[in-house]
Amino acid sequence: MNLQFNIDYRTVYGEDVILNVIEEGEGISKYRMTTNDGLRWTISLNRLFECGSVVNYFYSVERDGCEERHEWKVQSHRLEINSETRGYYVIYDRWIDVPGDAYMYTSAFTECLNRRTLSRIPEMKALSALRIKVRAPQLRSNEYLAVVGNDDILGNWDCHKAVKMLEHTHNEWIVDIDTTLLRRPVIEFKFVAVNSTSVHDCLWENGDNRTIILPEMGRGETIVYEFEQANFNKGNQKCAGTLVPVFSLKSESSFGVGDFGDLKKMIDWVAYTHQRVLQILPINDTTITHTWTDSYPYSCISVFALHPQYADLNSLPEIKDAKKKKHFEKIRKELNALSQIDYEKVNDAKTEYLKELFAQEGEKVFASKEFEQFFEDTQKWLVPYAQYCYFRDTFGTADFTKWSGHLSFCEADRVSLSYPSGKDFSTVAFYYYVQFVLNTQMVEAHRHAQKKGVILKGDIPIGVNRYGCDVWTEPRYFNLNGQAGAPPDDFSVNGQNWGFPTYNWDEMIKDGCAWWERRFTNMGKFFDAYRIDHVLGFFRIWEIPISSVHGLLGQFSPSLGMTREEIEGYGLHFQENFFTEPFISDWIINEMFGKWADKVRQEYLDHTHDDIYVLKTEYNTQRKIEKAFEGKETADDIWIRDGLYSLVSNVLFLRDNKDPNKFHPRISAQFSYVYRALYDCDKYVFNKLYNDYYYRRNNQFWYVEAMKKLPRLVEATRMLVCAEDLGMVPDCVPWVMDQLRILSLEVQSMPKNPRLKFGNLSQNPYRSVATISSHDMPTLRQWWDEDVQRSQEYFNAVLYKGGAAPHPMPGWLAEDIISRHLCSNSMLCILSIQDWMAMDENIRNADKDAERINIPANPKHYWRYRMHVSIEELMKNDKFNGKLIEVIRQGDRF
């Protein structure tokens, strides 16, 4: 078989175009192409291909053997060999960059919204053939592409006689034409979109006629032309959806917490109400202490393992012991009657149930082909995860630094853990069984969503628990001397300290971000879209010293620290000790501590000179202070403790974590006492330096950092990529998100334009997700009442309504706000289940404060929100469902 590949690509001196053939299971074969003019590149391959073979390939550009750029890899070129008599293929390709409508190629569209069955091109016996290939992503699920032209075989411009094309890969259509039947050497044609339920319903593509001048073709030759994408006068697809954590779902058969069976029921409700998206929070295992503090879903111990609490016990075999069965049913009813999740009781009971079932069914499950395949696919992460769980429970702590002889996973143990005959297999078998159950059920929920046309959207946390399995297994990927968090924002004036280790990106990039690619690929089994939690972390992470409790002493990592000379170049005399050590004087102590000032001086401070003090050694970090105040819960103790925290962070500059001769202005330093102590002229200079540093200095640097990581991750799967891009967003973030076609998050109450108090919904970009509130924010009803002046301004200036804003929020007002969001230009409008219910005063929770999911300012928050109505009740509520369907229809998201 002789294949001649041709592509036009304008290169400069020193660049080569490379043909990359994707070999099934064998990596990529590279072939250097040749050119005579630097534009038309060509190469001929003589390879043995049978009829029915498929060649997948893409083009790249190299200089001196190093790749400079490559085509969009999410959907590569595809050549199908469909004849044994035609052994010569001449292919004319087009270079494919990331298209503006890349989202149309994601599984969210191809498997959910516009789902169609792919076809293999049939064998063709013609002596010579013309193959036309084109991409047409705008077609809906009930449409197909056809070609009509100026020849009898092409229907002579009668679209009802157009030649039907085949979709051989997502959104790419092909047709083979017997060239011996063509009557003209010059073919003019156009593509038409045909409604499969009404073939007389045709839509012609935009633009001029397309033309092919057929060359002289020999016997046994196939010529393949790839054309520019077909575009039609079709509006953008917009969808509505619901956000609800799996743990918050409630059905009549729940075990006190939502599970994967409830998830399928919720998918049914979403589809019934003509929504097309269901977004959930992370579902990974977070078990560290077996207490309620493990309820935090963003602190996973494994980015691969699922949380055992989500096992749907109803879909598993029944427990045969009648007494035990009755016992568990009694517990289930008690837990399911609770208005909030009792995390500890739920997980203790479900774990006990699963252990009983494992003793009953485990041997049978392990002998199944399904488990054998599951283990083969997941053993890389599953084996260390199971051993981690065994050690965690055996040693009574997740702190693996206390596991004598097991400070990290030992690959030598893998064999004995992987086979039933292995000496250690019995210690981990239960954890294998549970993960098999969870994976099976979640895959089923995903397939159920696809069949219902619903996009299941997951959530990828930015961090992992520092005592989790991922850190224990692959410690080289993590920096344990820092803590990830977020700078101060509307949620927390002291910043957020998540406690996660930061990533060692230098090490991760060495192997092409393999850990991240495995993580995203695993997510692709369960979801068709995902939200990148805190996408800013891929540009730079807020890294907090291990000695800090709050986030104020953090610095962006990586970032370009400032030298002493640069600081003084702004006109600020750099006084190192004064600026980098806590500034503590009598007036600060008196103002901060009031009646406790003398107590603080005596017990926690040392006098140095004049009216200046330093913290005693045993209290000179926030962690030391935290430990000293353990168990002290009186208001006075908390006041003194928080005051001491503030003294530690009362600095103007921080030393760079890697280079002690470089410095970073402390975030929010303008609210500190040391800033108040500056002369007005120095304040002016510091403000200028501060603004340059945080909003301009690092932009290009962070752009480059993000482009080292995010393209690999976006291309790792076909999921639709959405990002949480709120907070202190540098200018480079929208550059990267636009380049990679990542959907932004638009919250009207948190506009990205600093000049606006409220965002303009009509100006939302199409590639975005519009929402009213997230799991980290108050619900719509809570927000409305927490700042009466702000909600009054919104009522008058945004909703254009006169008079006083009503409080509490009536249902009609919630419906008005929701309708406006649905009418926005955003591709997705996803609202929390609490905000949807706010429209109906008969169904919504009477206690609006019971609907809050998380309070970011409280790192010890108990995540226990449950829906106050069951999914079955929701399905039966015709009045509410009818109202929801109507506002979705009015928003053109039907």
PDB file of C-alpha atoms in Angstrom, residues 551-797:
ATOM      1  CA  GLY A 551      -2.992  32.776  54.229  1.00  0.00           C
ATOM      2  CA  LEU A 552      -1.646  36.315  54.642  1.00  0.00           C
ATOM      3  CA  LEU A 553       2.004  35.221  54.763  1.00  0.00           C
ATOM      4  CA  GLY A 554       1.784  33.372  51.462  1.00  0.00           C
ATOM      5  CA  GLN A 555       3.413  34.235  48.149  1.00  0.00           C
ATOM      6  CA  PHE A 556       2.665  33.218  44.610  1.00  0.00           C
ATOM      7  CA  SER A 557       4.764  30.288  43.458  1.00  0.00           C
ATOM      8  CA  PRO A 558       6.357  30.471  41.025  1.00  0.00           C
ATOM      9  CA  SER A 559       6.726  34.235  40.774  1.00  0.00           C
ATOM     10  CA  LEU A 560       9.414  36.803  40.100  1.00  0.00           C
ATOM     11  CA  GLY A 561      10.629  38.112  43.457  1.00  0.00           C
ATOM     12  CA  MET A 562      12.096  41.614  43.730  1.00  0.00           C
ATOM     13  CA  THR A 563      15.683  42.430  44.612  1.00  0.00           C
ATOM     14  CA  ARG A 564      16.571  45.094  47.162  1.00  0.00           C
ATOM     15  CA  GLU A 565      17.802  47.273  44.288  1.00  0.00           C
ATOM     16  CA  GLU A 566      14.504  46.950  42.408  1.00  0.00           C
ATOM     17  CA  ILE A 567      12.525  47.962  45.491  1.00  0.00           C
ATOM     18  CA  GLU A 568      14.723  50.980  46.098  1.00  0.00           C
ATOM     19  CA  GLY A 569      14.443  51.806  42.401  1.00  0.00           C
ATOM     20  CA  TYR A 570      10.811  52.721  43.077  1.00  0.00           C
ATOM     21  CA  GLY A 571      12.001  55.226  45.682  1.00  0.00           C
ATOM     22  CA  LEU A 572      11.350  53.183  48.826  1.00  0.00           C
ATOM     23  CA  HIS A 573      14.330  52.959  51.196  1.00  0.00           C
ATOM     24  CA  PHE A 574      14.458  49.223  51.994  1.00  0.00           C
ATOM     25  CA  GLN A 575      14.831  48.679  55.758  1.00  0.00           C
ATOM     26  CA  GLU A 576      15.169  44.894  55.849  1.00  0.00           C
ATOM     27  CA  ASN A 577      14.493  44.225  59.540  1.00  0.00           C
ATOM     28  CA  PHE A 578      11.706  46.774  59.764  1.00  0.00           C
ATOM     29  CA  PHE A 579       9.970  45.496  56.619  1.00  0.00           C
ATOM     30  CA  THR A 580      10.456  41.709  56.889  1.00  0.00           C
ATOM     31  CA  GLU A 581      10.108  41.077  60.643  1.00  0.00           C
ATOM     32  CA  PRO A 582       6.877  41.632  62.616  1.00  0.00           C
ATOM     33  CA  PHE A 583       6.633  45.296  63.588  1.00  0.00           C
ATOM     34  CA  ILE A 584       5.357  45.423  67.197  1.00  0.00           C
ATOM     35  CA  SER A 585       5.186  48.668  69.175  1.00  0.00           C
ATOM     36  CA  ASP A 586       3.258  49.871  72.222  1.00  0.00           C
ATOM     37  CA  TRP A 587       0.584  51.706  70.228  1.00  0.00           C
ATOM     38  CA  ILE A 588      -0.104  48.584  68.167  1.00  0.00           C
ATOM     39  CA  ILE A 589      -0.333  46.387  71.280  1.00  0.00           C
ATOM     40  CA  ASN A 590      -2.669  48.812  73.025  1.00  0.00           C
ATOM     41  CA  GLU A 591      -4.934  49.215  70.008  1.00  0.00           C
ATOM     42  CA  MET A 592      -5.050  45.525  69.167  1.00  0.00           C
ATOM     43  CA  PHE A 593      -5.440  43.978  72.645  1.00  0.00           C
ATOM     44  CA  GLY A 594      -6.998  46.736  74.750  1.00  0.00           C
ATOM     45  CA  LYS A 595      -7.482  45.528  78.336  1.00  0.00           C
ATOM     46  CA  TRP A 596      -5.262  42.496  77.652  1.00  0.00           C
ATOM     47  CA  ALA A 597      -2.299  44.616  76.431  1.00  0.00           C
ATOM     48  CA  ASP A 598      -0.225  44.231  79.613  1.00  0.00           C
ATOM     49  CA  LYS A 599      -0.930  40.492  79.769  1.00  0.00           C
ATOM     50  CA  VAL A 600       0.291  40.132  76.180  1.00  0.00           C
ATOM     51  CA  ARG A 601       3.465  42.118  76.860  1.00  0.00           C
ATOM     52  CA  GLN A 602       4.317  40.000  79.886  1.00  0.00           C
ATOM     53  CA  GLU A 603       3.476  36.532  78.579  1.00  0.00           C
ATOM     54  CA  TYR A 604       4.106  36.615  74.823  1.00  0.00           C
ATOM     55  CA  LEU A 605       6.558  39.418  74.026  1.00  0.00           C
ATOM     56  CA  ASP A 606      10.165  40.429  74.712  1.00  0.00           C
ATOM     57  CA  HIS A 607      11.099  44.113  74.905  1.00  0.00           C
ATOM     58  CA  THR A 608      14.005  45.093  72.640  1.00  0.00           C
ATOM     59  CA  HIS A 609      14.364  48.898  72.677  1.00  0.00           C
ATOM     60  CA  ASP A 610      12.275  52.028  73.095  1.00  0.00           C
ATOM     61  CA  ASP A 611       8.658  50.958  72.531  1.00  0.00           C
ATOM     62  CA  ILE A 612       9.535  48.024  70.231  1.00  0.00           C
ATOM     63  CA  TYR A 613       8.943  44.337  71.026  1.00  0.00           C
ATOM     64  CA  VAL A 614       9.457  40.913  69.452  1.00  0.00           C
ATOM     65  CA  LEU A 615       7.499  37.723  69.961  1.00  0.00           C
ATOM     66  CA  LYS A 616       9.016  35.217  72.367  1.00  0.00           C
ATOM     67  CA  THR A 617      10.646  32.268  70.607  1.00  0.00           C
ATOM     68  CA  GLU A 618       7.912  29.893  71.735  1.00  0.00           C
ATOM     69  CA  TYR A 619       5.257  32.124  70.093  1.00  0.00           C
ATOM     70  CA  ASN A 620       7.028  33.492  67.005  1.00  0.00           C
ATOM     71  CA  THR A 621       5.019  31.529  64.416  1.00  0.00           C
ATOM     72  CA  GLN A 622       1.306  31.041  63.970  1.00  0.00           C
ATOM     73  CA  ARG A 623       1.625  27.260  64.341  1.00  0.00           C
ATOM     74  CA  LYS A 624       3.362  27.671  67.690  1.00  0.00           C
ATOM     75  CA  ILE A 625       0.608  30.022  68.814  1.00  0.00           C
ATOM     76  CA  GLU A 626      -2.055  27.593  67.571  1.00  0.00           C
ATOM     77  CA  LYS A 627      -0.525  24.773  69.608  1.00  0.00           C
ATOM     78  CA  ALA A 628      -0.182  26.971  72.704  1.00  0.00           C
ATOM     79  CA  PHE A 629      -3.904  27.787  72.589  1.00  0.00           C
ATOM     80  CA  GLU A 630      -5.158  24.239  71.971  1.00  0.00           C
ATOM     81  CA  GLY A 631      -8.132  23.545  74.212  1.00  0.00           C
ATOM     82  CA  LYS A 632      -8.602  27.222  75.105  1.00  0.00           C
ATOM     83  CA  GLU A 633     -12.024  28.121  73.779  1.00  0.00           C
ATOM     84  CA  THR A 634     -13.098  31.175  75.790  1.00  0.00           C
ATOM     85  CA  ALA A 635     -13.803  34.424  73.937  1.00  0.00           C
ATOM     86  CA  ASP A 636     -10.842  36.092  75.681  1.00  0.00           C
ATOM     87  CA  ASP A 637      -8.451  33.304  74.642  1.00  0.00           C
ATOM     88  CA  ILE A 638      -9.617  33.395  71.045  1.00  0.00           C
ATOM     89  CA  TRP A 639      -9.257  37.201  70.971  1.00  0.00           C
ATOM     90  CA  ILE A 640      -5.664  37.027  72.241  1.00  0.00           C
ATOM     91  CA  ARG A 641      -4.782  34.124  69.931  1.00  0.00           C
ATOM     92  CA  ASP A 642      -6.120  35.885  66.829  1.00  0.00           C
ATOM     93  CA  GLY A 643      -4.318  39.076  67.872  1.00  0.00           C
ATOM     94  CA  LEU A 644      -1.026  37.186  68.136  1.00  0.00           C
ATOM     95  CA  TYR A 645      -1.682  35.696  64.673  1.00  0.00           C
ATOM     96  CA  SER A 646      -2.029  39.272  63.385  1.00  0.00           C
ATOM     97  CA  LEU A 647       1.234  40.337  65.005  1.00  0.00           C
ATOM     98  CA  VAL A 648       3.091  37.529  63.209  1.00  0.00           C
ATOM     99  CA  SER A 649       1.720  38.693  59.841  1.00  0.00           C
ATOM    100  CA  ASN A 650       2.400  42.407  60.508  1.00  0.00           C
ATOM    101  CA  VAL A 651       5.161  42.666  57.887  1.00  0.00           C
ATOM    102  CA  LEU A 652       5.501  44.646  54.679  1.00  0.00           C
ATOM    103  CA  PHE A 653       7.633  42.195  52.657  1.00  0.00           C
ATOM    104  CA  LEU A 654       8.218  38.430  52.634  1.00  0.00           C
ATOM    105  CA  ARG A 655      11.443  36.684  51.686  1.00  0.00           C
ATOM    106  CA  ASP A 656      11.287  34.519  48.592  1.00  0.00           C
ATOM    107  CA  ASN A 657      10.928  30.829  49.442  1.00  0.00           C
ATOM    108  CA  LYS A 658      13.851  29.862  47.216  1.00  0.00           C
ATOM    109  CA  ASP A 659      16.086  32.953  47.096  1.00  0.00           C
ATOM    110  CA  PRO A 660      16.547  34.806  50.442  1.00  0.00           C
ATOM    111  CA  ASN A 661      17.858  37.856  48.557  1.00  0.00           C
ATOM    112  CA  LYS A 662      14.524  38.434  46.830  1.00  0.00           C
ATOM    113  CA  PHE A 663      11.304  39.735  48.329  1.00  0.00           C
ATOM    114  CA  HIS A 664       7.560  39.894  47.734  1.00  0.00           C
ATOM    115  CA  PRO A 665       5.200  42.620  49.013  1.00  0.00           C
ATOM    116  CA  ARG A 666       2.847  41.036  51.540  1.00  0.00           C
ATOM    117  CA  ILE A 667      -0.668  40.608  50.216  1.00  0.00           C
ATOM    118  CA  SER A 668      -3.169  43.162  51.618  1.00  0.00           C
ATOM    119  CA  ALA A 669      -0.324  44.948  53.396  1.00  0.00           C
ATOM    120  CA  GLN A 670      -2.302  48.188  53.150  1.00  0.00           C
ATOM    121  CA  PHE A 671      -4.507  46.924  55.991  1.00  0.00           C
ATOM    122  CA  SER A 672      -1.564  46.201  58.285  1.00  0.00           C
ATOM    123  CA  TYR A 673      -0.184  48.232  61.181  1.00  0.00           C
ATOM    124  CA  VAL A 674       3.287  48.401  59.648  1.00  0.00           C
ATOM    125  CA  TYR A 675       1.799  50.091  56.582  1.00  0.00           C
ATOM    126  CA  ARG A 676       0.075  52.637  58.826  1.00  0.00           C
ATOM    127  CA  ALA A 677       3.490  53.415  60.343  1.00  0.00           C
ATOM    128  CA  LEU A 678       4.891  54.524  56.959  1.00  0.00           C
ATOM    129  CA  TYR A 679       5.146  58.153  55.882  1.00  0.00           C
ATOM    130  CA  ASP A 680       2.531  59.132  53.292  1.00  0.00           C
ATOM    131  CA  CYS A 681       5.203  59.454  50.594  1.00  0.00           C
ATOM    132  CA  ASP A 682       6.386  55.899  51.335  1.00  0.00           C
ATOM    133  CA  LYS A 683       2.804  54.628  51.237  1.00  0.00           C
ATOM    134  CA  TYR A 684       2.425  56.131  47.761  1.00  0.00           C
ATOM    135  CA  VAL A 685       5.608  54.427  46.538  1.00  0.00           C
ATOM    136  CA  PHE A 686       4.673  51.106  48.149  1.00  0.00           C
ATOM    137  CA  ASN A 687       1.231  51.173  46.515  1.00  0.00           C
ATOM    138  CA  LYS A 688       2.783  51.724  43.102  1.00  0.00           C
ATOM    139  CA  LEU A 689       5.267  48.889  43.685  1.00  0.00           C
ATOM    140  CA  TYR A 690       2.464  46.652  45.020  1.00  0.00           C
ATOM    141  CA  ASN A 691       0.208  47.189  42.008  1.00  0.00           C
ATOM    142  CA  ASP A 692       3.043  46.612  39.540  1.00  0.00           C
ATOM    143  CA  TYR A 693       4.010  43.392  41.319  1.00  0.00           C
ATOM    144  CA  TYR A 694       0.552  41.836  41.643  1.00  0.00           C
ATOM    145  CA  TYR A 695      -1.041  42.980  38.386  1.00  0.00           C
ATOM    146  CA  ARG A 696       1.728  43.425  35.800  1.00  0.00           C
ATOM    147  CA  ARG A 697       5.153  42.035  36.722  1.00  0.00           C
ATOM    148  CA  ASN A 698       4.375  38.304  36.391  1.00  0.00           C
ATOM    149  CA  ASN A 699       1.843  38.236  33.568  1.00  0.00           C
ATOM    150  CA  GLN A 700       4.053  36.909  30.777  1.00  0.00           C
ATOM    151  CA  PHE A 701       5.922  34.654  33.181  1.00  0.00           C
ATOM    152  CA  TRP A 702       2.696  33.055  34.421  1.00  0.00           C
ATOM    153  CA  TYR A 703       1.406  32.697  30.859  1.00  0.00           C
ATOM    154  CA  VAL A 704       4.455  30.596  29.977  1.00  0.00           C
ATOM    155  CA  GLU A 705       4.064  28.548  33.175  1.00  0.00           C
ATOM    156  CA  ALA A 706       0.426  27.731  32.402  1.00  0.00           C
ATOM    157  CA  MET A 707       1.193  26.783  28.798  1.00  0.00           C
ATOM    158  CA  LYS A 708       3.689  24.197  30.035  1.00  0.00           C
ATOM    159  CA  LYS A 709       0.883  22.334  31.807  1.00  0.00           C
ATOM    160  CA  LEU A 710      -2.657  23.090  30.712  1.00  0.00           C
ATOM    161  CA  PRO A 711      -2.419  22.130  26.998  1.00  0.00           C
ATOM    162  CA  ARG A 712      -1.335  18.604  27.957  1.00  0.00           C
ATOM    163  CA  LEU A 713      -4.258  18.252  30.333  1.00  0.00           C
ATOM    164  CA  VAL A 714      -6.867  19.697  27.987  1.00  0.00           C
ATOM    165  CA  GLU A 715      -5.735  17.287  25.251  1.00  0.00           C
ATOM    166  CA  ALA A 716      -5.662  14.268  27.582  1.00  0.00           C
ATOM    167  CA  THR A 717      -9.413  13.598  27.188  1.00  0.00           C
ATOM    168  CA  ARG A 718     -12.430  14.672  25.166  1.00  0.00           C
ATOM    169  CA  MET A 719     -14.266  16.091  28.169  1.00  0.00           C
ATOM    170  CA  LEU A 720     -15.574  19.665  28.049  1.00  0.00           C
ATOM    171  CA  VAL A 721     -13.218  21.799  30.139  1.00  0.00           C
ATOM    172  CA  CYS A 722     -14.628  24.473  32.445  1.00  0.00           C
ATOM    173  CA  ALA A 723     -12.632  26.495  34.946  1.00  0.00           C
ATOM    174  CA  GLU A 724     -13.244  28.280  38.220  1.00  0.00           C
ATOM    175  CA  ASP A 725     -11.401  31.504  37.421  1.00  0.00           C
ATOM    176  CA  LEU A 726     -12.587  33.694  40.282  1.00  0.00           C
ATOM    177  CA  GLY A 727     -10.489  35.650  42.744  1.00  0.00           C
ATOM    178  CA  MET A 728      -7.315  37.610  42.059  1.00  0.00           C
ATOM    179  CA  VAL A 729      -7.146  36.911  38.319  1.00  0.00           C
ATOM    180  CA  PRO A 730      -4.039  38.119  36.414  1.00  0.00           C
ATOM    181  CA  ASP A 731      -4.460  39.316  32.832  1.00  0.00           C
ATOM    182  CA  CYS A 732      -2.771  36.217  31.411  1.00  0.00           C
ATOM    183  CA  VAL A 733      -5.548  33.880  32.611  1.00  0.00           C
ATOM    184  CA  PRO A 734      -8.125  34.859  29.949  1.00  0.00           C
ATOM    185  CA  TRP A 735      -5.344  34.721  27.314  1.00  0.00           C
ATOM    186  CA  VAL A 736      -4.682  31.061  28.089  1.00  0.00           C
ATOM    187  CA  MET A 737      -8.329  30.103  28.564  1.00  0.00           C
ATOM    188  CA  ASP A 738      -9.248  31.614  25.219  1.00  0.00           C
ATOM    189  CA  GLN A 739      -6.321  29.931  23.485  1.00  0.00           C
ATOM    190  CA  LEU A 740      -7.276  26.533  24.911  1.00  0.00           C
ATOM    191  CA  ARG A 741     -11.040  27.107  24.535  1.00  0.00           C
ATOM    192  CA  ILE A 742     -11.693  26.620  28.260  1.00  0.00           C
ATOM    193  CA  LEU A 743     -15.057  27.822  29.551  1.00  0.00           C
ATOM    194  CA  SER A 744     -14.911  30.593  32.155  1.00  0.00           C
ATOM    195  CA  LEU A 745     -17.146  30.969  35.204  1.00  0.00           C
ATOM    196  CA  GLU A 746     -19.349  34.073  35.283  1.00  0.00           C
ATOM    197  CA  VAL A 747     -20.942  35.125  38.579  1.00  0.00           C
ATOM    198  CA  GLN A 748     -22.935  38.343  38.329  1.00  0.00           C
ATOM    199  CA  SER A 749     -22.216  39.342  41.929  1.00  0.00           C
ATOM    200  CA  MET A 750     -18.458  38.879  41.329  1.00  0.00           C
ATOM    201  CA  PRO A 751     -17.785  40.701  38.037  1.00  0.00           C
ATOM    202  CA  LYS A 752     -14.386  40.325  36.423  1.00  0.00           C
ATOM    203  CA  ASN A 753     -14.429  44.001  35.463  1.00  0.00           C
ATOM    204  CA  PRO A 754     -13.267  45.862  38.611  1.00  0.00           C
ATOM    205  CA  ARG A 755     -15.188  48.944  37.521  1.00  0.00           C
ATOM    206  CA  LEU A 756     -18.527  47.170  37.857  1.00  0.00           C
ATOM    207  CA  LYS A 757     -20.436  46.246  40.986  1.00  0.00           C
ATOM    208  CA  PHE A 758     -22.500  43.661  39.126  1.00  0.00           C
ATOM    209  CA  GLY A 759     -21.757  41.853  35.900  1.00  0.00           C
ATOM    210  CA  ASN A 760     -23.732  42.464  32.723  1.00  0.00           C
ATOM    211  CA  LEU A 761     -25.295  39.109  31.808  1.00  0.00           C
ATOM    212  CA  SER A 762     -25.724  40.131  28.171  1.00  0.00           C
ATOM    213  CA  GLN A 763     -21.942  40.465  27.903  1.00  0.00           C
ATOM    214  CA  ASN A 764     -21.148  36.964  29.153  1.00  0.00           C
ATOM    215  CA  PRO A 765     -18.933  35.203  26.596  1.00  0.00           C
ATOM    216  CA  TYR A 766     -20.525  32.195  24.919  1.00  0.00           C
ATOM    217  CA  ARG A 767     -17.710  29.954  26.133  1.00  0.00           C
ATOM    218  CA  SER A 768     -18.689  30.355  29.757  1.00  0.00           C
ATOM    219  CA  VAL A 769     -20.768  28.953  32.605  1.00  0.00           C
ATOM    220  CA  ALA A 770     -23.227  31.369  34.193  1.00  0.00           C
ATOM    221  CA  THR A 771     -24.254  30.780  37.771  1.00  0.00           C
ATOM    222  CA  ILE A 772     -25.721  32.650  40.720  1.00  0.00           C
ATOM    223  CA  SER A 773     -23.889  30.917  43.535  1.00  0.00           C
ATOM    224  CA  SER A 774     -21.389  28.115  44.029  1.00  0.00           C
ATOM    225  CA  HIS A 775     -20.893  25.656  46.881  1.00  0.00           C
ATOM    226  CA  ASP A 776     -18.494  28.172  48.483  1.00  0.00           C
ATOM    227  CA  MET A 777     -21.006  31.018  48.435  1.00  0.00           C
ATOM    228  CA  PRO A 778     -24.267  31.852  50.156  1.00  0.00           C
ATOM    229  CA  THR A 779     -27.325  30.742  48.209  1.00  0.00           C
ATOM    230  CA  LEU A 780     -29.360  33.329  46.315  1.00  0.00           C
ATOM    231  CA  ARG A 781     -31.766  33.751  49.218  1.00  0.00           C
ATOM    232  CA  GLN A 782     -28.928  34.082  51.757  1.00  0.00           C
ATOM    233  CA  TRP A 783     -27.044  36.577  49.592  1.00  0.00           C
ATOM    234  CA  TRP A 784     -30.154  38.684  49.249  1.00  0.00           C
ATOM    235  CA  ASP A 785     -30.489  39.131  53.007  1.00  0.00           C
ATOM    236  CA  GLU A 786     -26.843  39.302  54.145  1.00  0.00           C
ATOM    237  CA  ASP A 787     -26.202  42.799  52.760  1.00  0.00           C
ATOM    238  CA  VAL A 788     -29.454  44.719  52.481  1.00  0.00           C
ATOM    239  CA  GLN A 789     -27.825  47.816  50.971  1.00  0.00           C
ATOM    240  CA  ARG A 790     -26.163  45.789  48.209  1.00  0.00           C
ATOM    241  CA  SER A 791     -29.316  43.850  47.371  1.00  0.00           C
ATOM    242  CA  GLN A 792     -31.263  47.131  47.285  1.00  0.00           C
ATOM    243  CA  GLU A 793     -28.783  48.496  44.764  1.00  0.00           C
ATOM    244  CA  TYR A 794     -29.124  45.309  42.681  1.00  0.00           C
ATOM    245  CA  PHE A 795     -32.924  45.581  42.866  1.00  0.00           C
ATOM    246  CA  ASN A 796     -32.922  49.141  41.560  1.00  0.00           C
ATOM    247  CA  ALA A 797     -29.899  49.291  39.219  1.00  0.00           C
TER     248      ALA A 797
END
